[in-house]
Coordinates of C-alpha atoms in Angstrom, one line a residue:
M1 CA 4.9 -96.2 -79.5
N2 CA 3.7 -93.9 -76.8
T3 CA 1.7 -95.3 -74.0
Y4 CA -1.0 -93.2 -72.2
W5 CA -2.3 -95.7 -69.7
S6 CA -0.2 -97.9 -67.4
K7 CA -0.4 -101.7 -67.9
N8 CA -2.4 -102.0 -64.7
I9 CA -5.4 -100.0 -66.1
M10 CA -8.3 -101.3 -68.1
P11 CA -9.3 -98.0 -69.8
V12 CA -13.1 -97.4 -69.8
G13 CA -14.9 -94.3 -70.8
I14 CA -18.3 -93.0 -71.9
G15 CA -19.5 -90.9 -74.9
L16 CA -20.5 -87.6 -73.2
R17 CA -23.7 -85.9 -74.5
H18 CA -25.1 -82.5 -73.7
S19 CA -27.6 -83.5 -71.1
H20 CA -24.8 -85.2 -69.0
F21 CA -22.3 -82.3 -69.0
Q22 CA -23.2 -81.0 -65.6
D23 CA -23.4 -84.5 -64.2
A24 CA -19.8 -85.1 -65.5
L25 CA -18.6 -81.9 -63.8
N26 CA -20.6 -82.2 -60.5
Q27 CA -20.6 -86.0 -60.1
P28 CA -17.1 -87.0 -61.2
A29 CA -17.2 -90.7 -61.9
N30 CA -14.5 -93.5 -62.1
L31 CA -13.8 -93.0 -65.8
D32 CA -10.5 -93.2 -67.6
F33 CA -11.6 -90.9 -70.4
I34 CA -14.5 -89.0 -71.8
E35 CA -15.4 -89.2 -75.5
V36 CA -17.0 -86.2 -77.3
H37 CA -18.0 -85.6 -80.9
S38 CA -15.3 -83.4 -82.4
E39 CA -17.5 -81.3 -84.5
N40 CA -19.5 -80.0 -81.5
F41 CA -16.4 -78.1 -80.3
F42 CA -15.0 -76.6 -83.6
A43 CA -16.1 -73.1 -82.7
D44 CA -13.4 -70.6 -81.9
G45 CA -14.3 -69.3 -78.4
G46 CA -17.7 -69.4 -76.7
A47 CA -19.2 -71.8 -74.2
A48 CA -18.6 -75.1 -75.8
P49 CA -14.7 -75.0 -76.0
A50 CA -14.6 -73.5 -72.5
L51 CA -16.9 -76.4 -71.2
L52 CA -14.7 -78.9 -72.9
K53 CA -11.7 -77.5 -71.4
E54 CA -13.3 -77.7 -67.9
I55 CA -14.2 -81.3 -68.5
S56 CA -10.6 -82.1 -69.6
N57 CA -9.4 -80.9 -66.3
L58 CA -11.3 -83.9 -64.7
Y59 CA -11.0 -86.6 -67.4
P60 CA -8.7 -87.3 -70.4
V61 CA -10.7 -86.6 -73.6
S62 CA -11.0 -88.7 -76.7
L63 CA -12.2 -86.9 -79.9
H64 CA -14.6 -89.0 -82.1
G65 CA -15.6 -87.3 -85.3
V66 CA -18.7 -88.0 -87.3
S67 CA -18.0 -85.8 -90.4
L68 CA -14.5 -86.3 -91.7
G69 CA -15.9 -88.4 -94.5
L70 CA -12.7 -90.4 -95.0
G71 CA -14.0 -92.4 -97.8
S72 CA -15.0 -89.4 -99.9
A73 CA -13.7 -89.4 -103.5
A74 CA -13.9 -85.6 -103.5
G75 CA -11.5 -85.6 -100.6
V76 CA -11.9 -84.0 -97.1
A77 CA -12.3 -80.3 -96.9
E78 CA -9.2 -78.5 -95.8
S79 CA -11.4 -76.3 -93.4
H80 CA -12.6 -79.4 -91.7
I81 CA -9.1 -80.8 -91.2
N82 CA -7.9 -77.4 -89.9
A83 CA -10.7 -77.1 -87.4
L84 CA -10.0 -80.6 -86.2
S85 CA -6.3 -79.8 -85.9
R86 CA -7.0 -76.6 -83.8
L87 CA -9.2 -78.7 -81.5
V88 CA -6.5 -81.4 -81.1
N89 CA -3.9 -78.8 -80.2
H90 CA -6.4 -77.2 -77.8
I91 CA -7.4 -80.3 -75.9
S92 CA -4.6 -82.8 -76.4
P93 CA -6.8 -85.8 -76.7
V94 CA -5.8 -89.3 -75.8
M95 CA -7.4 -90.7 -79.1
V96 CA -8.7 -89.2 -82.4
S97 CA -11.1 -91.3 -84.4
D98 CA -13.7 -91.2 -87.2
H99 CA -15.7 -93.6 -89.5
A100 CA -15.0 -95.7 -92.6
S101 CA -17.7 -93.7 -94.5
F102 CA -18.0 -90.9 -97.0
S103 CA -19.7 -87.5 -96.5
W104 CA -18.2 -85.1 -99.1
G105 CA -19.2 -84.7 -102.7
Q106 CA -18.7 -82.2 -105.6
I107 CA -21.9 -80.4 -106.8
E108 CA -21.3 -77.8 -109.5
N109 CA -17.6 -77.6 -108.7
Q110 CA -18.3 -76.9 -105.0
L111 CA -17.6 -79.2 -102.1
H112 CA -20.7 -80.1 -100.1
H113 CA -21.1 -82.2 -96.9
A114 CA -23.9 -84.8 -96.9
G115 CA -24.4 -84.6 -93.1
D116 CA -24.5 -88.3 -92.6
L117 CA -22.2 -91.4 -92.4
L118 CA -22.7 -92.8 -95.9
P119 CA -21.5 -96.3 -96.7
I120 CA -18.8 -97.2 -99.2
A121 CA -18.2 -100.2 -101.3
F122 CA -15.2 -102.3 -100.3
N123 CA -12.9 -102.4 -103.3
Q124 CA -9.5 -101.3 -104.5
Q125 CA -10.7 -97.9 -105.6
T126 CA -12.4 -97.0 -102.3
L127 CA -9.4 -98.4 -100.4
D128 CA -7.0 -96.1 -102.3
I129 CA -9.3 -93.1 -101.7
M130 CA -9.7 -93.7 -98.1
S131 CA -6.0 -94.4 -97.6
E132 CA -5.1 -91.2 -99.3
N133 CA -7.5 -89.2 -97.1
I134 CA -6.3 -90.9 -93.9
I135 CA -2.7 -90.3 -94.7
K136 CA -3.5 -86.6 -95.4
V137 CA -5.3 -86.2 -92.0
Q138 CA -2.6 -88.1 -90.1
D139 CA 0.1 -86.0 -91.7
H140 CA -1.8 -82.8 -90.9
L141 CA -2.4 -83.9 -87.2
N142 CA 1.0 -85.5 -86.9
R143 CA -0.6 -88.5 -85.1
Q144 CA -2.3 -91.8 -85.8
I145 CA -6.1 -91.9 -86.0
L146 CA -8.6 -94.7 -85.4
V147 CA -11.2 -95.6 -88.0
E148 CA -14.5 -97.2 -87.0
N149 CA -16.4 -99.9 -88.8
L150 CA -19.9 -98.8 -89.9
S151 CA -23.3 -100.3 -89.2
S152 CA -24.9 -101.3 -92.5
Y153 CA -28.4 -101.5 -93.8
I154 CA -27.7 -102.2 -97.5
E155 CA -25.1 -104.3 -99.2
P156 CA -22.8 -101.9 -101.0
Q157 CA -22.6 -102.5 -104.7
N158 CA -19.3 -103.1 -106.5
S159 CA -17.6 -104.6 -103.5
T160 CA -14.8 -107.0 -104.3
L161 CA -13.4 -107.2 -100.9
S162 CA -14.9 -108.2 -97.6
E163 CA -15.0 -105.7 -94.8
L164 CA -12.3 -107.6 -93.0
E165 CA -10.0 -107.6 -96.0
F166 CA -10.7 -103.9 -96.4
F167 CA -9.6 -103.0 -92.8
K168 CA -6.6 -105.2 -93.0
A169 CA -5.3 -103.5 -96.1
L170 CA -6.3 -100.0 -94.8
V171 CA -4.2 -100.4 -91.6
K172 CA -1.3 -101.8 -93.7
K173 CA -1.4 -98.9 -96.2
T174 CA -1.9 -96.0 -93.7
G175 CA -0.6 -97.0 -90.3
C176 CA -4.1 -96.1 -88.8
R177 CA -5.8 -98.5 -86.3
M178 CA -9.3 -99.7 -85.8
L179 CA -12.0 -98.4 -83.5
L180 CA -14.0 -101.6 -83.4
D181 CA -17.7 -101.2 -82.8
I182 CA -19.1 -104.5 -81.6
N183 CA -22.7 -103.5 -81.8
N184 CA -22.2 -102.5 -85.4
L185 CA -21.0 -106.0 -86.1
A186 CA -24.2 -107.3 -84.4
V187 CA -26.4 -104.9 -86.4
N188 CA -24.7 -106.0 -89.6
A189 CA -25.0 -109.7 -89.0
T190 CA -28.7 -109.3 -88.0
N191 CA -29.5 -107.3 -91.2
A192 CA -27.6 -109.8 -93.3
G193 CA -29.8 -112.6 -91.9
E194 CA -27.0 -114.5 -90.3
P195 CA -28.5 -117.6 -88.6
D196 CA -26.1 -117.2 -85.6
V197 CA -25.2 -113.5 -85.0
L198 CA -22.8 -114.3 -82.1
A199 CA -20.9 -116.8 -84.2
S200 CA -20.6 -114.3 -87.0
I201 CA -19.2 -111.6 -84.7
N202 CA -16.8 -114.1 -83.2
H203 CA -15.5 -115.1 -86.6
W204 CA -14.9 -111.3 -87.4
L205 CA -13.0 -111.0 -84.0
E206 CA -10.9 -114.0 -84.8
Q207 CA -10.0 -112.9 -88.2
I208 CA -8.8 -109.3 -87.6
P209 CA -5.2 -109.1 -86.4
S210 CA -5.0 -108.4 -82.8
D211 CA -2.7 -105.4 -83.1
H212 CA -5.2 -103.6 -85.4
V213 CA -7.7 -102.8 -82.7
H214 CA -6.9 -99.8 -80.4
E215 CA -10.4 -99.0 -79.2
I216 CA -13.8 -100.7 -78.7
H217 CA -17.2 -99.1 -78.8
L218 CA -20.1 -100.7 -77.0
A219 CA -23.8 -99.7 -77.5
G220 CA -27.3 -101.1 -77.4
C221 CA -30.1 -100.6 -79.9
T222 CA -33.8 -101.3 -80.2
P223 CA -34.4 -105.1 -80.6
V224 CA -36.2 -106.2 -83.8
A225 CA -38.1 -109.2 -84.9
K226 CA -36.6 -111.8 -87.3
G227 CA -36.6 -110.3 -90.8
E228 CA -36.8 -106.7 -89.7
I229 CA -34.0 -104.1 -90.3
M230 CA -32.1 -103.3 -87.1
I231 CA -31.2 -99.6 -86.7
D232 CA -28.0 -98.7 -84.7
D233 CA -29.9 -96.1 -82.6
H234 CA -27.8 -96.2 -79.4
S235 CA -31.0 -96.2 -77.4
Q236 CA -30.6 -99.1 -75.0
Q237 CA -28.3 -100.8 -72.6
V238 CA -25.7 -103.1 -74.2
S239 CA -27.3 -106.4 -75.1
E240 CA -26.2 -109.6 -73.5
L241 CA -25.1 -110.9 -77.0
V242 CA -22.8 -107.8 -77.4
W243 CA -21.4 -108.4 -73.8
Q244 CA -20.6 -111.9 -74.7
A245 CA -18.8 -110.8 -77.9
Y246 CA -17.0 -108.2 -75.8
G247 CA -15.6 -110.9 -73.6
T248 CA -14.2 -112.7 -76.6
A249 CA -12.7 -109.3 -77.9
I250 CA -10.9 -108.5 -74.6
A251 CA -9.6 -112.1 -74.4
R252 CA -8.2 -111.7 -77.9
F253 CA -7.1 -108.0 -77.9
G254 CA -6.2 -107.3 -74.3
A255 CA -6.9 -104.1 -72.3
V256 CA -8.1 -102.1 -75.2
P257 CA -9.8 -98.7 -74.3
T258 CA -13.5 -99.3 -74.3
T259 CA -16.3 -96.6 -74.7
I260 CA -19.9 -96.9 -73.8
E261 CA -22.1 -95.0 -76.4
W262 CA -25.6 -93.9 -75.7
D263 CA -27.2 -91.2 -77.9
T264 CA -31.0 -91.5 -77.9
D265 CA -33.4 -92.0 -74.9
L266 CA -30.5 -91.0 -72.7
P267 CA -30.5 -92.6 -69.3
Q268 CA -29.7 -91.1 -66.0
W269 CA -26.0 -90.5 -65.3
H270 CA -25.7 -93.4 -62.9
V271 CA -27.2 -95.8 -65.3
L272 CA -24.6 -94.8 -68.0
I273 CA -21.8 -95.1 -65.4
G274 CA -23.2 -98.5 -64.5
E275 CA -22.6 -99.6 -68.0
A276 CA -19.0 -98.5 -67.9
N277 CA -18.5 -100.3 -64.6
K278 CA -19.9 -103.5 -66.1
A279 CA -17.5 -103.2 -69.0
R280 CA -14.6 -102.8 -66.6
T281 CA -15.7 -105.7 -64.4
I282 CA -16.1 -108.1 -67.4
A283 CA -12.8 -107.0 -69.0
N284 CA -10.8 -107.2 -65.7
A285 CA -12.3 -110.7 -64.9
I286 CA -11.2 -112.0 -68.3
L287 CA -7.8 -110.4 -68.3
Q288 CA -7.0 -111.6 -64.8
G289 CA -8.3 -115.0 -65.7
T290 CA -6.3 -115.4 -68.9
D291 CA -3.3 -113.4 -67.7
R292 CA -3.5 -111.2 -70.8
L293 CA -3.4 -107.7 -69.2
T294 CA -1.4 -105.9 -71.9
C295 CA -0.5 -102.3 -72.1
A296 CA -3.4 -100.4 -73.7
S297 CA -1.8 -97.8 -75.8
T298 CA -2.3 -95.0 -78.2
T299 CA 0.1 -93.6 -80.7
P300 CA -0.1 -89.8 -80.6
A301 CA 2.8 -89.3 -83.1
L302 CA 3.6 -91.1 -86.3

């Protein structure tokens, strides 16, 4: 296993969106990495790849995809994998990740992309499909990828496994690791009507093997009244409930790279950096208090 960060570093980054590009270049912040959406930089040549290369001179880059569609029964388009592979070779990212969702489908013998993160049922069939696609991508990239748990607004039909059981089996079958989105756990528990959302999240964190989680996402979303559907809109500061769960996660998983996501109603740069600093402060306090500062690592090669 290769290690990117030293054991004395609690790696914290932010998801970089277009309106903050110049801030990231002109006001370099104390960040251990920058996360970008892979598909925004698939073009060969032009301003976007050049800008990303300039940013990579200041910060290590993590590539977070939203379109691989790893759960697609139709498979993942070769053209998409090839584009991701070219970007990986161009930017040498510290992490590569995508979601436990499906996006690709066959219509009249042609492969089409749905343009969204569509949910999958959790059962043996979807486990086999996603495993085959992950192994294909990892073999092509010659590196391990991280797979993120999805926010949920419906209960997938035909599920015979819990989400926890699904991810445990997925890691075992493919050698991938999890990108754990704690706010997604909060959204799912809220939408499922769990009486104690924090207790539900903590149960999830306690049940997933500690070596399965190699990155954490933190985000905030618009609060809702009891009984309303919560949408994972990434429009707010991280909620106090998610910060509490984050503390539990760090105590259990150690110095796992942590990314602050904020995608709508974007704040000023200093507010976003403030959220990253808060994550670092909370994590370091817990790690120093529990003496669990372990080596945060990625595994670029299988």
